[in-house]
PDB file of C-alpha atoms in Angstrom:
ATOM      1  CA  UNK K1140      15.685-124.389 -79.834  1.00 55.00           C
ATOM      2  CA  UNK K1141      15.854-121.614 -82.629  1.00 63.00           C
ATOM      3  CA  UNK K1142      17.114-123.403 -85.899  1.00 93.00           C
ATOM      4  CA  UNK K1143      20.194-121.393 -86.588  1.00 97.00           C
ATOM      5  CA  UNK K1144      23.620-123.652 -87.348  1.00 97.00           C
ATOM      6  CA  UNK K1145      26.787-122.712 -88.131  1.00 98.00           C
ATOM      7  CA  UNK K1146      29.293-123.878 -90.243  1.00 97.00           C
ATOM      8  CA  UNK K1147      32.199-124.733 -89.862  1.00 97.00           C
ATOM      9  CA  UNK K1148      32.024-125.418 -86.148  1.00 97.00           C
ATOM     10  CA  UNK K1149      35.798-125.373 -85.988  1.00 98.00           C
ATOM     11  CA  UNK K1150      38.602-124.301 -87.877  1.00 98.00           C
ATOM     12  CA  UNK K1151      42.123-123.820 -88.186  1.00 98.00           C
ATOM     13  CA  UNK K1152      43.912-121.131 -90.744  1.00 97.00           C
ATOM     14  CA  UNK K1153      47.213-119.673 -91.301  1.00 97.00           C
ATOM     15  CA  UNK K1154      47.152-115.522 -91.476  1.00 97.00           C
ATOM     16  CA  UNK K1155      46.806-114.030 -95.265  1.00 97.00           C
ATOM     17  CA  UNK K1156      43.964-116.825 -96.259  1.00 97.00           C
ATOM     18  CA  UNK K1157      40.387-116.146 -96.868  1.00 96.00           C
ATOM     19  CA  UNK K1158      37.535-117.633 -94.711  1.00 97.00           C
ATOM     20  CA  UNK K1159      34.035-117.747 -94.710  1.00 98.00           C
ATOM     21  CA  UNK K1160      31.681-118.631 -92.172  1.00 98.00           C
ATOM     22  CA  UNK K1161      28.155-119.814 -92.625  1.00 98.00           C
ATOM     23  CA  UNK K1162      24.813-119.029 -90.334  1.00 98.00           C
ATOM     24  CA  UNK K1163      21.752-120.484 -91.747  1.00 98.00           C
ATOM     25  CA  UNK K1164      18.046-120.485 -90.321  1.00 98.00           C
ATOM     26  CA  UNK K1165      15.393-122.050 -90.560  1.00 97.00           C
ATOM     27  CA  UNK K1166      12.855-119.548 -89.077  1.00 95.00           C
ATOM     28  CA  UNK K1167      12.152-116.983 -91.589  1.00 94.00           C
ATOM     29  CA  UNK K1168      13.522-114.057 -89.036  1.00 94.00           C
ATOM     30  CA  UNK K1169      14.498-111.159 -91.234  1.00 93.00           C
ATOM     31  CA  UNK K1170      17.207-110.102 -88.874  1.00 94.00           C
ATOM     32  CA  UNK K1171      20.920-111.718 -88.494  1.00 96.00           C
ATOM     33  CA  UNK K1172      23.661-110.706 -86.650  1.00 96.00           C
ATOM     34  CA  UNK K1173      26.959-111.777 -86.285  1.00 98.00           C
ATOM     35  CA  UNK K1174      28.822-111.335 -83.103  1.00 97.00           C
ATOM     36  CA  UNK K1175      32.628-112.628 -81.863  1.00 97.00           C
ATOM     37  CA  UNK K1176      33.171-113.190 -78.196  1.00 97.00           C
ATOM     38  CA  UNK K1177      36.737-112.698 -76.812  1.00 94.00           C
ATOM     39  CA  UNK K1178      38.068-113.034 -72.855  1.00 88.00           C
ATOM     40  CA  UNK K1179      37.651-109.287 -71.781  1.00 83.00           C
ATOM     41  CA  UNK K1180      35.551-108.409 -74.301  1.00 85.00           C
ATOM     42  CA  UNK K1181      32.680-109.820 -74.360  1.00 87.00           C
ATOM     43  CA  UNK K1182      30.309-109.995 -76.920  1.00 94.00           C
ATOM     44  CA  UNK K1183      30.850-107.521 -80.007  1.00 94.00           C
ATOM     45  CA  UNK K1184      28.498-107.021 -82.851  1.00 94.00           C
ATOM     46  CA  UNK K1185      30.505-107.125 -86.238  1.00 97.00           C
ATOM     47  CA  UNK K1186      28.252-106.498 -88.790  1.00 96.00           C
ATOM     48  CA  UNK K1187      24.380-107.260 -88.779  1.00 95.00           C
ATOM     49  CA  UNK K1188      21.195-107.466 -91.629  1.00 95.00           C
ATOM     50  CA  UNK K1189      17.692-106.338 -91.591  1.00 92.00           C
ATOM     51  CA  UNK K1190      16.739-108.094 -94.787  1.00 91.00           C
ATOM     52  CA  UNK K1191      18.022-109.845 -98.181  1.00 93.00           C
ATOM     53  CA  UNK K1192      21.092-107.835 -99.320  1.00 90.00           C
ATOM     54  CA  UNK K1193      21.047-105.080 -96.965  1.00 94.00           C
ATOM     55  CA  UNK K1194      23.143-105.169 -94.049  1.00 95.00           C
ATOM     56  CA  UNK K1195      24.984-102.824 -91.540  1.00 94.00           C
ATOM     57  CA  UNK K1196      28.712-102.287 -90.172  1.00 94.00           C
ATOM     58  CA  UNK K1197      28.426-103.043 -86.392  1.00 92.00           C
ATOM     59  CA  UNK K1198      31.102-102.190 -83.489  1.00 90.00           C
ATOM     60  CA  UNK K1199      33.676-104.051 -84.580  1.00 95.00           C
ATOM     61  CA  UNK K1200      33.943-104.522 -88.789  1.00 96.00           C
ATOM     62  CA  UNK K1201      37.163-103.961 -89.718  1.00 96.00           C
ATOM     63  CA  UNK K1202      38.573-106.553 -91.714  1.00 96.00           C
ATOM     64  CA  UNK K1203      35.020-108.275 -91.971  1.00 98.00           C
ATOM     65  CA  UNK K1204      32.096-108.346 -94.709  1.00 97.00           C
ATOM     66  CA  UNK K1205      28.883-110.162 -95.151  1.00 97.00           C
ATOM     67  CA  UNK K1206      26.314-111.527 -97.269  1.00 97.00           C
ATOM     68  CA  UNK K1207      23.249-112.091 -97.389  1.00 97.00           C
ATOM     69  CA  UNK K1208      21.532-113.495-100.761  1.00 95.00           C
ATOM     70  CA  UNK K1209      18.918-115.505 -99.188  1.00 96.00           C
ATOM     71  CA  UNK K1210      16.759-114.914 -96.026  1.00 96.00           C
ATOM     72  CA  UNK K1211      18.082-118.243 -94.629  1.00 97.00           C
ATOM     73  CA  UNK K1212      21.738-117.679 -94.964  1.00 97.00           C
ATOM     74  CA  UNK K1213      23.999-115.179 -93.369  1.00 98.00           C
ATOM     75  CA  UNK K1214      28.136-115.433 -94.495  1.00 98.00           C
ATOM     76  CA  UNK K1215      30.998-113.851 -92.744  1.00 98.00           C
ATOM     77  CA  UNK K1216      33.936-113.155 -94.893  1.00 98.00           C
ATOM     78  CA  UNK K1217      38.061-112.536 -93.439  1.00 97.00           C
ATOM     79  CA  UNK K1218      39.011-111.424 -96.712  1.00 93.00           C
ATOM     80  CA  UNK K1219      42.650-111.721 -95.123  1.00 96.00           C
ATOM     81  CA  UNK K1220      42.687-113.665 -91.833  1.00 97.00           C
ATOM     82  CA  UNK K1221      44.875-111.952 -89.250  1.00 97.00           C
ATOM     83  CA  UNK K1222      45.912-113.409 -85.617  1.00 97.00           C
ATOM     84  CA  UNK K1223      43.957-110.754 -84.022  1.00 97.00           C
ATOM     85  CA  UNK K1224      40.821-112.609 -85.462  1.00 98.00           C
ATOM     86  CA  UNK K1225      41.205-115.758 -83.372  1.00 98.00           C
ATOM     87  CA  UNK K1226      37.766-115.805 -81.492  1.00 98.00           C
ATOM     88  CA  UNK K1227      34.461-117.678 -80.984  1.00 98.00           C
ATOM     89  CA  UNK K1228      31.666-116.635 -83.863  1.00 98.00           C
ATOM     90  CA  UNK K1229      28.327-116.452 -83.224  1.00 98.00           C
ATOM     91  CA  UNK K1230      25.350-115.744 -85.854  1.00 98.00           C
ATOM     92  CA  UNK K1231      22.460-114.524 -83.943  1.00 97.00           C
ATOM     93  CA  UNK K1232      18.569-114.246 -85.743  1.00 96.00           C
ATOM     94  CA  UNK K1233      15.738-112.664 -84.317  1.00 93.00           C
ATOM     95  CA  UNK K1234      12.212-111.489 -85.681  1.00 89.00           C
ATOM     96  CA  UNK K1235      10.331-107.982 -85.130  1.00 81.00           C
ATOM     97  CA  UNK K1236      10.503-108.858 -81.151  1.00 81.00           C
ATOM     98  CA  UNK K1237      14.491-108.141 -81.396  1.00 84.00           C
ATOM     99  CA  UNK K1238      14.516-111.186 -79.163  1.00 91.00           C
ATOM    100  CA  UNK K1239      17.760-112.530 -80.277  1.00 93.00           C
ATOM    101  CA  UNK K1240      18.682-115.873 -80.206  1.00 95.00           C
ATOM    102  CA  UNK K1241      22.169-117.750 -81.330  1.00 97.00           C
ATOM    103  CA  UNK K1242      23.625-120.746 -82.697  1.00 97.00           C
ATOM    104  CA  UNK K1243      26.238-123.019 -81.270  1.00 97.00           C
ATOM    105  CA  UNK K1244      29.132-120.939 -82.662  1.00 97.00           C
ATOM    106  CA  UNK K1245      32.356-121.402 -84.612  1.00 98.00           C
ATOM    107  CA  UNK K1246      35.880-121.341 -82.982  1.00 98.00           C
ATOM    108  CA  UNK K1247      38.419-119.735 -85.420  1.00 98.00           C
ATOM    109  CA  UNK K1248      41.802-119.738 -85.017  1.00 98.00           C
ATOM    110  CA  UNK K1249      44.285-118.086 -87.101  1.00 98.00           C
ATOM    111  CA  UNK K1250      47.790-119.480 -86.963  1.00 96.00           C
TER     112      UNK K1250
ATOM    113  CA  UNK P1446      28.035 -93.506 -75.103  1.00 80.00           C
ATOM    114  CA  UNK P1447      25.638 -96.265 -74.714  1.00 85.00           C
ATOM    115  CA  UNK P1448      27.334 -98.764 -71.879  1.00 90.00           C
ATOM    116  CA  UNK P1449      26.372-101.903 -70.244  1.00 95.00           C
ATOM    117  CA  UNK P1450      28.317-102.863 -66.564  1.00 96.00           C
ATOM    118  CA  UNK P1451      27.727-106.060 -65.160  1.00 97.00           C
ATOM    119  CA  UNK P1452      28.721-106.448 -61.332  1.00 97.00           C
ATOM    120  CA  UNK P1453      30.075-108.943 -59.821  1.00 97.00           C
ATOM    121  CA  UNK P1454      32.382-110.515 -62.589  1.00 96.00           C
ATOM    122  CA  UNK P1455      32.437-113.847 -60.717  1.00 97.00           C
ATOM    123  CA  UNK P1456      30.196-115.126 -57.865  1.00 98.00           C
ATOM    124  CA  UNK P1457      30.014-118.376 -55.737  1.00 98.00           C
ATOM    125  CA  UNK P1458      27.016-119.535 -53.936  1.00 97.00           C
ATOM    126  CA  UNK P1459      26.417-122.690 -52.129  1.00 98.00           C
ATOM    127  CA  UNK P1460      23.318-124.520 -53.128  1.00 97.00           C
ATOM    128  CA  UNK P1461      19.976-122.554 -51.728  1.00 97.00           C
ATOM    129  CA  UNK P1462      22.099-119.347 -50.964  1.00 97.00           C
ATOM    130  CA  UNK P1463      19.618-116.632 -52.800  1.00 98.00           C
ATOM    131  CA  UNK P1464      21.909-113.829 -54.550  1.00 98.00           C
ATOM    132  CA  UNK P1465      21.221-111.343 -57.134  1.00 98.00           C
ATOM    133  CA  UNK P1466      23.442-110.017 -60.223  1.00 98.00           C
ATOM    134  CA  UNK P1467      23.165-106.497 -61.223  1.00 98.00           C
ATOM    135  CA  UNK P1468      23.059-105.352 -65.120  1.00 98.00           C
ATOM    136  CA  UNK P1469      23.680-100.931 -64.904  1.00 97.00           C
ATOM    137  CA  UNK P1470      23.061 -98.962 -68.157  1.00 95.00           C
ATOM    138  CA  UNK P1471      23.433 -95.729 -69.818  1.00 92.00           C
ATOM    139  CA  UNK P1472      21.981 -95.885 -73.009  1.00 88.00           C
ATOM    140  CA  UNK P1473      20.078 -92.900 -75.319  1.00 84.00           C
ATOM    141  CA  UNK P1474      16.279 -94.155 -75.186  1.00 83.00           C
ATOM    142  CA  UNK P1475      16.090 -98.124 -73.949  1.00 88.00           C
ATOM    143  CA  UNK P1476      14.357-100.192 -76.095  1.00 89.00           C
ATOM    144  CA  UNK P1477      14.671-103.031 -74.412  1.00 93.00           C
ATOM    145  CA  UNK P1478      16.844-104.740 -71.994  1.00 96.00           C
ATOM    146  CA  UNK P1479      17.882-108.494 -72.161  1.00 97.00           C
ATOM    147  CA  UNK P1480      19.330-111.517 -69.896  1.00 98.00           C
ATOM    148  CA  UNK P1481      20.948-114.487 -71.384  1.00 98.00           C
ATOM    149  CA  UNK P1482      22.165-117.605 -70.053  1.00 98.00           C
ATOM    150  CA  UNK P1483      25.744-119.079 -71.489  1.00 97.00           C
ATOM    151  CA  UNK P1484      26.634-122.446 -70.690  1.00 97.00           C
ATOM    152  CA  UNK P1485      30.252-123.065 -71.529  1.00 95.00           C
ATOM    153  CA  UNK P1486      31.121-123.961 -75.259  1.00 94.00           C
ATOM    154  CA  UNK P1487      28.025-122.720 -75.640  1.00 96.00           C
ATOM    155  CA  UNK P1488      26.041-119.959 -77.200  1.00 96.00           C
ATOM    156  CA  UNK P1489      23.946-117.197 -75.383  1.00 97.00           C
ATOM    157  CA  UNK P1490      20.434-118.264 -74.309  1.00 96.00           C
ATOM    158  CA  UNK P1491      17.709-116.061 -74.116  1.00 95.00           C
ATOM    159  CA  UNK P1492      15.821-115.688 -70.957  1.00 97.00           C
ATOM    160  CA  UNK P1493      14.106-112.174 -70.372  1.00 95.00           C
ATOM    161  CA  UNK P1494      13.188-109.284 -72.384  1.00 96.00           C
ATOM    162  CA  UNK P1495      11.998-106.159 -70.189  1.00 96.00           C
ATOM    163  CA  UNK P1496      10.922-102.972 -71.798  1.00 93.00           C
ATOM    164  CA  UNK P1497       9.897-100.550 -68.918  1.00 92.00           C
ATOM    165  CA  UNK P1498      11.076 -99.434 -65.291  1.00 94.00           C
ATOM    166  CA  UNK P1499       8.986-101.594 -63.055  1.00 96.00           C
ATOM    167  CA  UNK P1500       8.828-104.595 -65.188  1.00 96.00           C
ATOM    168  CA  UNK P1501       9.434-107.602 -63.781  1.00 97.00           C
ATOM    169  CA  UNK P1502       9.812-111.696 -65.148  1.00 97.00           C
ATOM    170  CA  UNK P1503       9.929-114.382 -63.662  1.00 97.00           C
ATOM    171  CA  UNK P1504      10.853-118.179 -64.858  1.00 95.00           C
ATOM    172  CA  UNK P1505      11.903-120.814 -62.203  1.00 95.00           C
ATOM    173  CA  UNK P1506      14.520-119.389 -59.684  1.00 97.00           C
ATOM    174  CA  UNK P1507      15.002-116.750 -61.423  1.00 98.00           C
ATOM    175  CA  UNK P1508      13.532-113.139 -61.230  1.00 98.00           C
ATOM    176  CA  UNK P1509      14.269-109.827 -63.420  1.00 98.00           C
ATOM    177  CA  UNK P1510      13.405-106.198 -62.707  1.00 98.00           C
ATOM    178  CA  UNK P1511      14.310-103.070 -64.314  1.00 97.00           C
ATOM    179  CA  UNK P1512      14.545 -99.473 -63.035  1.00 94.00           C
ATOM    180  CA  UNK P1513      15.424 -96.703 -65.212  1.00 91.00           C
ATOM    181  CA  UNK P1514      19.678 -97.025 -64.216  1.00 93.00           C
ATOM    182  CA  UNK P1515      19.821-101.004 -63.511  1.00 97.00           C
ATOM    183  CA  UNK P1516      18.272-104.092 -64.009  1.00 98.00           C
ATOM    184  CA  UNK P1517      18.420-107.006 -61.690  1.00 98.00           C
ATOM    185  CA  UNK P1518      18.818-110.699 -61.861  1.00 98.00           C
ATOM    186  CA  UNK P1519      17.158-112.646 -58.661  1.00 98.00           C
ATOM    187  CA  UNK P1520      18.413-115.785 -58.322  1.00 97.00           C
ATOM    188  CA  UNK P1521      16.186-117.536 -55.596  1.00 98.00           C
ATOM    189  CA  UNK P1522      17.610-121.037 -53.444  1.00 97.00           C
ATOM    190  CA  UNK P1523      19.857-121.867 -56.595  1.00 97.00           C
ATOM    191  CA  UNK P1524      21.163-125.142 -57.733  1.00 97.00           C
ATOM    192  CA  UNK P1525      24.583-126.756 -59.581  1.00 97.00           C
ATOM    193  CA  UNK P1526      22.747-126.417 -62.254  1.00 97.00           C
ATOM    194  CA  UNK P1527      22.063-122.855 -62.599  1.00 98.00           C
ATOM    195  CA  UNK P1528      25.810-122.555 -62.934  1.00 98.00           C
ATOM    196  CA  UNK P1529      26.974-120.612 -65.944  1.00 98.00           C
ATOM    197  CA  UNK P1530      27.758-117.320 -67.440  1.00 97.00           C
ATOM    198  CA  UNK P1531      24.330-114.823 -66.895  1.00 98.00           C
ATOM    199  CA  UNK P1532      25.147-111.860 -69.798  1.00 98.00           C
ATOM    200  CA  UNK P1533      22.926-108.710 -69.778  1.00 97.00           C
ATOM    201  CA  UNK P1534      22.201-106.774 -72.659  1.00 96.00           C
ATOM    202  CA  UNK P1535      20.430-103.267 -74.177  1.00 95.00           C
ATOM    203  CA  UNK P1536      18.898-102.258 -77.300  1.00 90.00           C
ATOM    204  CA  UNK P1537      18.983 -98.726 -78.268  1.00 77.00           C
ATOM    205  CA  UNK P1538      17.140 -97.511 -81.045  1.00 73.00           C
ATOM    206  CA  UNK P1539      15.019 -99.753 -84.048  1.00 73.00           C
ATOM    207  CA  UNK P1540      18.254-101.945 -85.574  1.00 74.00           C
ATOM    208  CA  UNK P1541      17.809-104.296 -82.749  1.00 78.00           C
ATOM    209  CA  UNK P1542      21.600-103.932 -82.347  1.00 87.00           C
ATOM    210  CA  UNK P1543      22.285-104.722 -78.434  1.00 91.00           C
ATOM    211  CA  UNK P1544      24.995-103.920 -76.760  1.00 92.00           C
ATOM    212  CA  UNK P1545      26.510-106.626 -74.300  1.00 94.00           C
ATOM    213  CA  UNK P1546      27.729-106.420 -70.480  1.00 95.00           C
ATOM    214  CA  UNK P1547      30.949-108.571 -69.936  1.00 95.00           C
ATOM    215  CA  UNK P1548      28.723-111.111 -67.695  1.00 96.00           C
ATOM    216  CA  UNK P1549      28.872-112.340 -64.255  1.00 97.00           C
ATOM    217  CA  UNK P1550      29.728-115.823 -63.719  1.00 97.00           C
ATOM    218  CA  UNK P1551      27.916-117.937 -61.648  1.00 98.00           C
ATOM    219  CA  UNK P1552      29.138-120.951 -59.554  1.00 98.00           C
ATOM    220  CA  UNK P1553      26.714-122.955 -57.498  1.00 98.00           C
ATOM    221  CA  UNK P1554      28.445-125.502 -55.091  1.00 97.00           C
ATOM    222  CA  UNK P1555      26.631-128.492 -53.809  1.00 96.00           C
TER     223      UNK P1555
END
């Protein structure tokens, strides 16, 4: 298995707070992704990086940002939380391949 | 507009009853196509990566192929086991952004 966790693996948080998310790797891949899967939906890319400190608005970014300081670690920031934002998140990594592979995901739900 | 369409959304199989899922695509200059497993609770799993019309892959019972419009996952005398969610994806262009089908779900009854 890729070494990607995510933290926290669950969490509970009332609309108007702030929450971060946390992928971090331990395989040196210079790409991350973030994703959140909904019924219906399916798998949407939120925002994405192709190296320290530069990263990319994907499909569906609105109300999301990221950060990337380190090649190991990938945040995802609701500045605001909103009910809407309930989902499962999952950090993806992959290498020059583009062979993406993902961690065991964090199930947000916004109350 | 780059598009993925998996078909069926749900399928049931007894055990050894071969089947295939279908993956169909319009997307601006394929870079790749991919399959993934997903287990409940779980995330994605790779499993294939094919890059050309023609290609085929192969590991245990199942098989992928790709034409230019659709790619194709055999599944070959299935078991319980290979029960789960089979997503199909596309890469388009040099992000490695890939675009997701909504997945066909697999039950395999003993």
């Amino acid at each position: 298995d890729a070494g990607i966790t995510q933290s926290p693996r669950h969490k509970v948080t009332e609309t108007g707070t702030p929450v971060t998310l946390r992928c971090h790797q331990t395989e040196n891949h210079r790409y991350m992704y973030w994703y959140r899967q909904d019924p219906g939906h399916g798998l949407r890319l939120i925002h994405y990086s192709y190296g320290v400190k530069d990263t990319d608005k994907g499909e569906v970014s609105d109300g999301y940002s990221v950060s990337r300081s380190k090649t190991e670690d990938f945040l995802l920031t609701l500045e605001s939380a909103t009910s809407s934002q309930t989902s499962v998140y999952f950090c993806a990594i992959s290498d020059y391949s583009y062979e993406q592979y993902f961690g065991p995901g964090t199930r947000l739900t916004v109350t | 507009e780059d598009q993925v369409t998996q078909s069926p959304e749900a399928l049931r199989l007894q055990e050894g009853e071969s089947s295939s899922l279908n993956c169909s695509y319009t997307v601006s200059g394929l870079r790749g196509l991919f399959w993934y497993r997903q287990d409940p609770g779980k995330g994605p799993e790779f499993l294939f990566t094919l890059y050309s019309a023609g290609e085929e892959k192969e590991k245990e019972r199942l098989k992928a192929t790709l034409t230019k419009k659709e790619s194709f996952l055999h599944i070959t005398a299935p078991k319980p086991e290979d029960s789960a969610t089979y997503l199909c994806a596309v890469q388009a262009g040099n992000t490695g952004k890939l675009i997701f089908g909504q997945g066909t779900t697999l039950q395999v009854k003993p």
